[in-house]
PDB file of C-alpha atoms in Angstrom:
ATOM      1  CA  ILE X   1      23.266 -14.043  10.536  1.00 87.00           C
ATOM      2  CA  THR X   2      23.198 -14.360  14.339  1.00 91.00           C
ATOM      3  CA  GLU X   3      22.077 -18.006  14.115  1.00 94.00           C
ATOM      4  CA  CYS X   4      25.178 -18.774  12.051  1.00 96.00           C
ATOM      5  CA  SER X   5      27.730 -17.342  14.485  1.00 95.00           C
ATOM      6  CA  PRO X   6      27.410 -15.016  12.409  1.00 94.00           C
ATOM      7  CA  VAL X   7      29.175 -15.586   9.062  1.00 96.00           C
ATOM      8  CA  LEU X   8      28.429 -17.955   6.167  1.00 97.00           C
ATOM      9  CA  THR X   9      30.306 -16.443   3.221  1.00 97.00           C
ATOM     10  CA  VAL X  10      33.156 -14.002   2.591  1.00 97.00           C
ATOM     11  CA  ASN X  11      34.883 -12.261  -0.284  1.00 96.00           C
ATOM     12  CA  LEU X  12      38.601 -12.841   0.295  1.00 92.00           C
ATOM     13  CA  SER X  13      40.956  -9.894   0.169  1.00 92.00           C
ATOM     14  CA  GLY X  14      42.784  -9.676  -3.132  1.00 89.00           C
ATOM     15  CA  ASN X  15      40.018 -11.367  -5.123  1.00 86.00           C
ATOM     16  CA  SER X  16      37.280  -9.708  -7.141  1.00 89.00           C
ATOM     17  CA  ALA X  17      34.183  -9.330  -4.960  1.00 92.00           C
ATOM     18  CA  LYS X  18      31.257 -11.443  -6.151  1.00 93.00           C
ATOM     19  CA  GLY X  19      27.975 -11.090  -4.304  1.00 95.00           C
ATOM     20  CA  VAL X  20      28.547 -11.881  -0.638  1.00 96.00           C
ATOM     21  CA  GLY X  21      31.365 -14.281  -1.458  1.00 96.00           C
ATOM     22  CA  ASN X  22      32.034 -18.006  -1.140  1.00 96.00           C
ATOM     23  CA  PRO X  23      31.124 -20.271   1.798  1.00 97.00           C
ATOM     24  CA  LEU X  24      33.619 -20.543   4.642  1.00 97.00           C
ATOM     25  CA  PRO X  25      35.373 -23.925   5.077  1.00 96.00           C
ATOM     26  CA  GLY X  26      32.898 -26.407   6.543  1.00 97.00           C
ATOM     27  CA  VAL X  27      29.849 -24.374   5.518  1.00 98.00           C
ATOM     28  CA  GLU X  28      27.459 -25.865   2.969  1.00 97.00           C
ATOM     29  CA  LEU X  29      24.850 -23.909   1.039  1.00 98.00           C
ATOM     30  CA  CYS X  30      21.825 -25.227  -0.794  1.00 97.00           C
ATOM     31  CA  ILE X  31      19.378 -23.261  -2.952  1.00 97.00           C
ATOM     32  CA  VAL X  32      15.874 -24.737  -3.059  1.00 96.00           C
ATOM     33  CA  ASN X  33      12.529 -24.063  -4.671  1.00 93.00           C
ATOM     34  CA  LEU X  34      10.287 -21.955  -2.442  1.00 87.00           C
ATOM     35  CA  ASP X  35       7.328 -24.333  -2.646  1.00 85.00           C
ATOM     36  CA  SER X  36       8.761 -27.838  -3.037  1.00 92.00           C
ATOM     37  CA  HIS X  37      12.038 -27.248  -1.124  1.00 94.00           C
ATOM     38  CA  GLN X  38      13.793 -29.256  -3.827  1.00 96.00           C
ATOM     39  CA  PRO X  39      17.280 -28.120  -4.925  1.00 97.00           C
ATOM     40  CA  VAL X  40      17.291 -25.891  -8.001  1.00 96.00           C
ATOM     41  CA  ALA X  41      19.838 -25.747 -10.825  1.00 96.00           C
ATOM     42  CA  GLN X  42      23.042 -23.764 -10.380  1.00 94.00           C
ATOM     43  CA  GLY X  43      22.385 -20.127 -11.206  1.00 94.00           C
ATOM     44  CA  GLN X  44      18.663 -20.355 -10.456  1.00 94.00           C
ATOM     45  CA  ARG X  45      17.229 -18.191  -7.686  1.00 91.00           C
ATOM     46  CA  GLY X  46      15.596 -19.782  -4.667  1.00 93.00           C
ATOM     47  CA  LEU X  47      15.562 -19.962  -0.879  1.00 94.00           C
ATOM     48  CA  ILE X  48      19.043 -20.076   0.662  1.00 96.00           C
ATOM     49  CA  LEU X  49      19.682 -22.915   3.121  1.00 97.00           C
ATOM     50  CA  ALA X  50      22.857 -23.434   5.158  1.00 98.00           C
ATOM     51  CA  ARG X  51      24.481 -26.074   7.352  1.00 97.00           C
ATOM     52  CA  GLY X  52      27.804 -26.328   9.144  1.00 97.00           C
ATOM     53  CA  PRO X  53      29.450 -26.416  12.577  1.00 97.00           C
ATOM     54  CA  ASN X  54      28.764 -22.706  13.079  1.00 97.00           C
ATOM     55  CA  VAL X  55      24.994 -23.052  12.639  1.00 97.00           C
ATOM     56  CA  PHE X  56      23.004 -23.090  15.876  1.00 96.00           C
ATOM     57  CA  LYS X  57      20.873 -26.066  16.949  1.00 94.00           C
ATOM     58  CA  GLY X  58      17.593 -24.235  17.496  1.00 92.00           C
ATOM     59  CA  TYR X  59      15.760 -21.657  19.581  1.00 91.00           C
ATOM     60  CA  LEU X  60      15.301 -21.984  23.356  1.00 90.00           C
ATOM     61  CA  ASN X  61      11.718 -20.744  23.139  1.00 86.00           C
ATOM     62  CA  LYS X  62       9.673 -23.813  22.207  1.00 81.00           C
ATOM     63  CA  GLY X  63       6.903 -21.598  20.848  1.00 82.00           C
ATOM     64  CA  ILE X  64       9.040 -20.543  17.883  1.00 85.00           C
ATOM     65  CA  SER X  65       8.631 -22.692  14.776  1.00 87.00           C
ATOM     66  CA  SER X  66      11.687 -24.639  13.668  1.00 91.00           C
ATOM     67  CA  PRO X  67      13.884 -22.798  11.168  1.00 94.00           C
ATOM     68  CA  PHE X  68      15.242 -26.084   9.803  1.00 96.00           C
ATOM     69  CA  ILE X  69      14.252 -27.829   6.578  1.00 95.00           C
ATOM     70  CA  SER X  70      15.043 -31.434   5.651  1.00 96.00           C
ATOM     71  CA  VAL X  71      16.497 -31.809   2.154  1.00 96.00           C
ATOM     72  CA  ASN X  72      17.922 -35.081   0.825  1.00 93.00           C
ATOM     73  CA  GLY X  73      18.201 -36.526   4.331  1.00 95.00           C
ATOM     74  CA  LYS X  74      20.052 -33.524   5.775  1.00 96.00           C
ATOM     75  CA  GLU X  75      18.832 -30.752   8.076  1.00 97.00           C
ATOM     76  CA  TRP X  76      19.382 -27.225   6.767  1.00 98.00           C
ATOM     77  CA  TYR X  77      18.879 -23.824   8.373  1.00 97.00           C
ATOM     78  CA  SER X  78      16.505 -21.640   6.357  1.00 95.00           C
ATOM     79  CA  THR X  79      18.113 -18.192   6.187  1.00 95.00           C
ATOM     80  CA  GLY X  80      14.956 -16.462   4.938  1.00 90.00           C
ATOM     81  CA  ASP X  81      17.017 -14.952   2.125  1.00 92.00           C
ATOM     82  CA  LEU X  82      16.633 -15.473  -1.617  1.00 91.00           C
ATOM     83  CA  GLY X  83      19.563 -15.821  -3.977  1.00 93.00           C
ATOM     84  CA  TYR X  84      21.633 -18.107  -6.159  1.00 96.00           C
ATOM     85  CA  LEU X  85      25.110 -19.559  -6.537  1.00 97.00           C
ATOM     86  CA  ASP X  86      27.147 -18.450  -9.543  1.00 95.00           C
ATOM     87  CA  SER X  87      29.453 -20.668 -11.626  1.00 94.00           C
ATOM     88  CA  GLU X  88      32.277 -20.182  -9.099  1.00 93.00           C
ATOM     89  CA  GLY X  89      30.144 -20.955  -6.055  1.00 95.00           C
ATOM     90  CA  ALA X  90      29.763 -17.347  -4.915  1.00 96.00           C
ATOM     91  CA  LEU X  91      26.454 -16.480  -3.270  1.00 97.00           C
ATOM     92  CA  ILE X  92      24.442 -13.707  -4.915  1.00 95.00           C
ATOM     93  CA  LEU X  93      21.611 -12.311  -2.785  1.00 93.00           C
ATOM     94  CA  SER X  94      18.258 -11.297  -4.297  1.00 86.00           C
ATOM     95  CA  GLY X  95      16.459 -10.123  -1.169  1.00 83.00           C
ATOM     96  CA  ARG X  96      14.556 -11.236   1.907  1.00 83.00           C
ATOM     97  CA  LEU X  97      11.762 -13.777   1.470  1.00 82.00           C
ATOM     98  CA  LYS X  98       9.527 -11.608   3.674  1.00 82.00           C
ATOM     99  CA  ARG X  99       9.868  -8.814   1.114  1.00 86.00           C
ATOM    100  CA  PHE X 100       8.506 -10.970  -1.707  1.00 86.00           C
ATOM    101  CA  ILE X 101       4.893 -11.880  -2.438  1.00 87.00           C
ATOM    102  CA  LYS X 102       3.356 -14.352  -4.844  1.00 84.00           C
ATOM    103  CA  ILE X 103       0.788 -13.033  -7.319  1.00 85.00           C
ATOM    104  CA  GLY X 104      -0.541 -15.237 -10.102  1.00 80.00           C
ATOM    105  CA  GLY X 105       2.261 -17.730  -9.509  1.00 79.00           C
ATOM    106  CA  GLU X 106       4.922 -15.029  -9.907  1.00 82.00           C
ATOM    107  CA  MET X 107       7.246 -13.838  -7.133  1.00 82.00           C
ATOM    108  CA  ILE X 108       7.051 -10.049  -6.863  1.00 89.00           C
ATOM    109  CA  SER X 109       9.615  -7.978  -4.969  1.00 88.00           C
ATOM    110  CA  LEU X 110       8.105  -5.311  -2.728  1.00 91.00           C
ATOM    111  CA  ALA X 111      11.484  -3.566  -2.764  1.00 89.00           C
ATOM    112  CA  ALA X 112      11.309  -3.407  -6.584  1.00 89.00           C
ATOM    113  CA  ILE X 113       7.859  -1.803  -6.337  1.00 93.00           C
ATOM    114  CA  GLU X 114       9.256   0.748  -3.880  1.00 92.00           C
ATOM    115  CA  ASP X 115      12.196   1.545  -6.156  1.00 91.00           C
ATOM    116  CA  ALA X 116       9.932   1.945  -9.181  1.00 92.00           C
ATOM    117  CA  LEU X 117       7.572   4.299  -7.356  1.00 93.00           C
ATOM    118  CA  GLN X 118      10.469   6.345  -5.992  1.00 89.00           C
ATOM    119  CA  LYS X 119      11.647   6.901  -9.552  1.00 88.00           C
ATOM    120  CA  THR X 120       8.274   7.571 -11.181  1.00 87.00           C
ATOM    121  CA  LEU X 121       6.914   9.721  -8.349  1.00 87.00           C
ATOM    122  CA  GLY X 122      10.313  11.147  -7.506  1.00 73.00           C
ATOM    123  CA  LYS X 123       9.371  14.792  -7.989  1.00 71.00           C
ATOM    124  CA  LYS X 124       6.819  14.573  -5.190  1.00 74.00           C
ATOM    125  CA  ALA X 125       9.253  12.682  -2.979  1.00 71.00           C
ATOM    126  CA  GLU X 126      11.980  15.284  -3.543  1.00 68.00           C
ATOM    127  CA  SER X 127       9.826  17.913  -1.832  1.00 64.00           C
ATOM    128  CA  GLN X 128       9.994  16.008   1.445  1.00 61.00           C
ATOM    129  CA  GLN X 129      12.560  16.457   4.177  1.00 60.00           C
ATOM    130  CA  GLU X 130      15.003  13.788   5.355  1.00 72.00           C
ATOM    131  CA  GLY X 131      13.786  10.256   5.996  1.00 75.00           C
ATOM    132  CA  ALA X 132      11.837   7.708   4.001  1.00 86.00           C
ATOM    133  CA  THR X 133       9.133   9.138   1.762  1.00 90.00           C
ATOM    134  CA  LEU X 134       7.496   5.918   0.602  1.00 93.00           C
ATOM    135  CA  ALA X 135       7.140   2.317   1.745  1.00 94.00           C
ATOM    136  CA  VAL X 136       5.308  -0.763   0.472  1.00 95.00           C
ATOM    137  CA  CYS X 137       3.784  -3.603   2.495  1.00 95.00           C
ATOM    138  CA  ALA X 138       1.539  -6.517   1.634  1.00 93.00           C
ATOM    139  CA  LYS X 139      -1.053  -8.678   3.326  1.00 90.00           C
ATOM    140  CA  GLU X 140      -1.510 -12.314   2.362  1.00 82.00           C
ATOM    141  CA  GLU X 141      -4.576 -14.230   3.512  1.00 77.00           C
ATOM    142  CA  ALA X 142      -5.562 -17.785   2.660  1.00 72.00           C
ATOM    143  CA  GLY X 143      -8.080 -17.936  -0.163  1.00 76.00           C
ATOM    144  CA  GLU X 144      -7.735 -14.249  -1.013  1.00 82.00           C
ATOM    145  CA  LYS X 145      -5.634 -12.282  -3.467  1.00 85.00           C
ATOM    146  CA  THR X 146      -2.550 -10.696  -1.928  1.00 89.00           C
ATOM    147  CA  LYS X 147      -3.166  -7.009  -1.179  1.00 93.00           C
ATOM    148  CA  ILE X 148      -0.465  -4.388  -1.679  1.00 95.00           C
ATOM    149  CA  PHE X 149      -0.442  -1.292   0.536  1.00 96.00           C
ATOM    150  CA  VAL X 150       1.546   1.872  -0.163  1.00 96.00           C
ATOM    151  CA  PHE X 151       2.395   4.414   2.528  1.00 96.00           C
ATOM    152  CA  THR X 152       3.640   7.849   1.471  1.00 94.00           C
ATOM    153  CA  ARG X 153       4.540  11.238   2.927  1.00 92.00           C
ATOM    154  CA  PHE X 154       3.103  12.987  -0.124  1.00 91.00           C
ATOM    155  CA  ALA X 155      -0.337  13.176  -1.682  1.00 91.00           C
ATOM    156  CA  THR X 156      -1.092  10.672  -4.436  1.00 94.00           C
ATOM    157  CA  THR X 157      -3.840   8.320  -5.568  1.00 95.00           C
ATOM    158  CA  ILE X 158      -4.189   4.608  -6.239  1.00 96.00           C
ATOM    159  CA  GLU X 159      -4.766   5.437  -9.907  1.00 96.00           C
ATOM    160  CA  GLU X 160      -1.515   7.405 -10.129  1.00 96.00           C
ATOM    161  CA  ILE X 161       0.461   4.688  -8.349  1.00 95.00           C
ATOM    162  CA  ASN X 162      -0.924   1.837 -10.454  1.00 96.00           C
ATOM    163  CA  ARG X 163      -0.289   3.842 -13.616  1.00 95.00           C
ATOM    164  CA  SER X 164       3.290   4.412 -12.463  1.00 94.00           C
ATOM    165  CA  LEU X 165       3.780   0.679 -11.848  1.00 95.00           C
ATOM    166  CA  LYS X 166       2.427  -0.145 -15.300  1.00 93.00           C
ATOM    167  CA  ASP X 167       4.743   2.445 -16.872  1.00 93.00           C
ATOM    168  CA  ALA X 168       7.642   0.851 -14.929  1.00 92.00           C
ATOM    169  CA  GLY X 169       6.938  -2.485 -16.608  1.00 93.00           C
ATOM    170  CA  PHE X 170       5.024  -4.372 -13.934  1.00 92.00           C
ATOM    171  CA  SER X 171       2.314  -6.753 -15.123  1.00 90.00           C
ATOM    172  CA  ASN X 172      -1.388  -5.965 -14.779  1.00 89.00           C
ATOM    173  CA  LEU X 173      -1.476  -8.421 -11.872  1.00 89.00           C
ATOM    174  CA  VAL X 174       0.478  -5.966  -9.721  1.00 93.00           C
ATOM    175  CA  LYS X 175      -2.182  -3.574  -8.438  1.00 93.00           C
ATOM    176  CA  VAL X 176      -2.061  -1.504  -5.250  1.00 95.00           C
ATOM    177  CA  TYR X 177      -5.028  -2.105  -2.964  1.00 95.00           C
ATOM    178  CA  LYS X 178      -4.731   1.016  -0.821  1.00 96.00           C
ATOM    179  CA  VAL X 179      -2.553   4.099  -0.430  1.00 96.00           C
ATOM    180  CA  GLN X 180      -2.258   5.978   2.867  1.00 96.00           C
ATOM    181  CA  GLN X 181      -0.512   9.286   3.493  1.00 94.00           C
ATOM    182  CA  LEU X 182       1.399   9.590   6.777  1.00 94.00           C
ATOM    183  CA  ASP X 183       3.163  12.479   8.468  1.00 92.00           C
ATOM    184  CA  GLU X 184       6.271  10.297   8.554  1.00 91.00           C
ATOM    185  CA  ILE X 185       7.323   6.765   7.665  1.00 93.00           C
ATOM    186  CA  PRO X 186       8.315   4.933  10.889  1.00 93.00           C
ATOM    187  CA  LEU X 187      11.979   4.017  11.099  1.00 93.00           C
ATOM    188  CA  MET X 188      13.952   1.638  13.298  1.00 90.00           C
ATOM    189  CA  GLY X 189      17.062   2.621  15.242  1.00 88.00           C
ATOM    190  CA  THR X 190      19.187   1.547  12.279  1.00 84.00           C
ATOM    191  CA  GLY X 191      17.441   4.070  10.046  1.00 87.00           C
ATOM    192  CA  LYS X 192      15.675   1.390   8.032  1.00 88.00           C
ATOM    193  CA  VAL X 193      11.914   1.424   7.482  1.00 92.00           C
ATOM    194  CA  ASN X 194       9.985  -0.231  10.314  1.00 93.00           C
ATOM    195  CA  TYR X 195       7.747  -2.484   8.212  1.00 91.00           C
ATOM    196  CA  ARG X 196       6.242  -4.164  11.266  1.00 89.00           C
ATOM    197  CA  ALA X 197       4.919  -0.824  12.459  1.00 94.00           C
ATOM    198  CA  LEU X 198       3.436  -0.200   9.028  1.00 94.00           C
ATOM    199  CA  GLU X 199       1.886  -3.672   8.890  1.00 92.00           C
ATOM    200  CA  ALA X 200       0.168  -2.876  12.187  1.00 92.00           C
ATOM    201  CA  LEU X 201      -1.617  -0.021  10.390  1.00 93.00           C
ATOM    202  CA  ILE X 202      -3.073  -2.350   7.753  1.00 90.00           C
TER     203      ILE X 202
END
């Protein structure tokens, strides 16, 4: 993480790798509930917070909201990642907060939806050339149900996608709002899906 200069945890050479490793000396980690920002029990997933001498003091641009959260009288940097600490203090990552949505009080991983659709609709995806064949985004608005959007490079229908999600074990609450076929899924320079570009199409 750039804001953490840039390392928080490491797996030491010679030891069995566990997640992304244990905190460096002087670095503290705290896992909190997403809504209340209260610390959760060891082993329970939540939002990962960090503090230490390597953590920056804040952004120069005053228009950017503060990334710090106050917990038990201490200021912590919110990493935007989800995860938990195992019994030996190693940090296990679950994903980015931005790639999770809340439906019916349950946190749903958009990445898990993508993986499930890649597997269930894999035969159609296999016919495509190199590059991403499917991507999932969501739109959350106050007072409205979160809407899930699926972008593909192959022809499919909402009915087929929702049936695939049900077959993959997702609850009936997880329903796709719209599917859109594109000539290609936009990618960033790193080769990862450019979700911001897709969100602009919503």
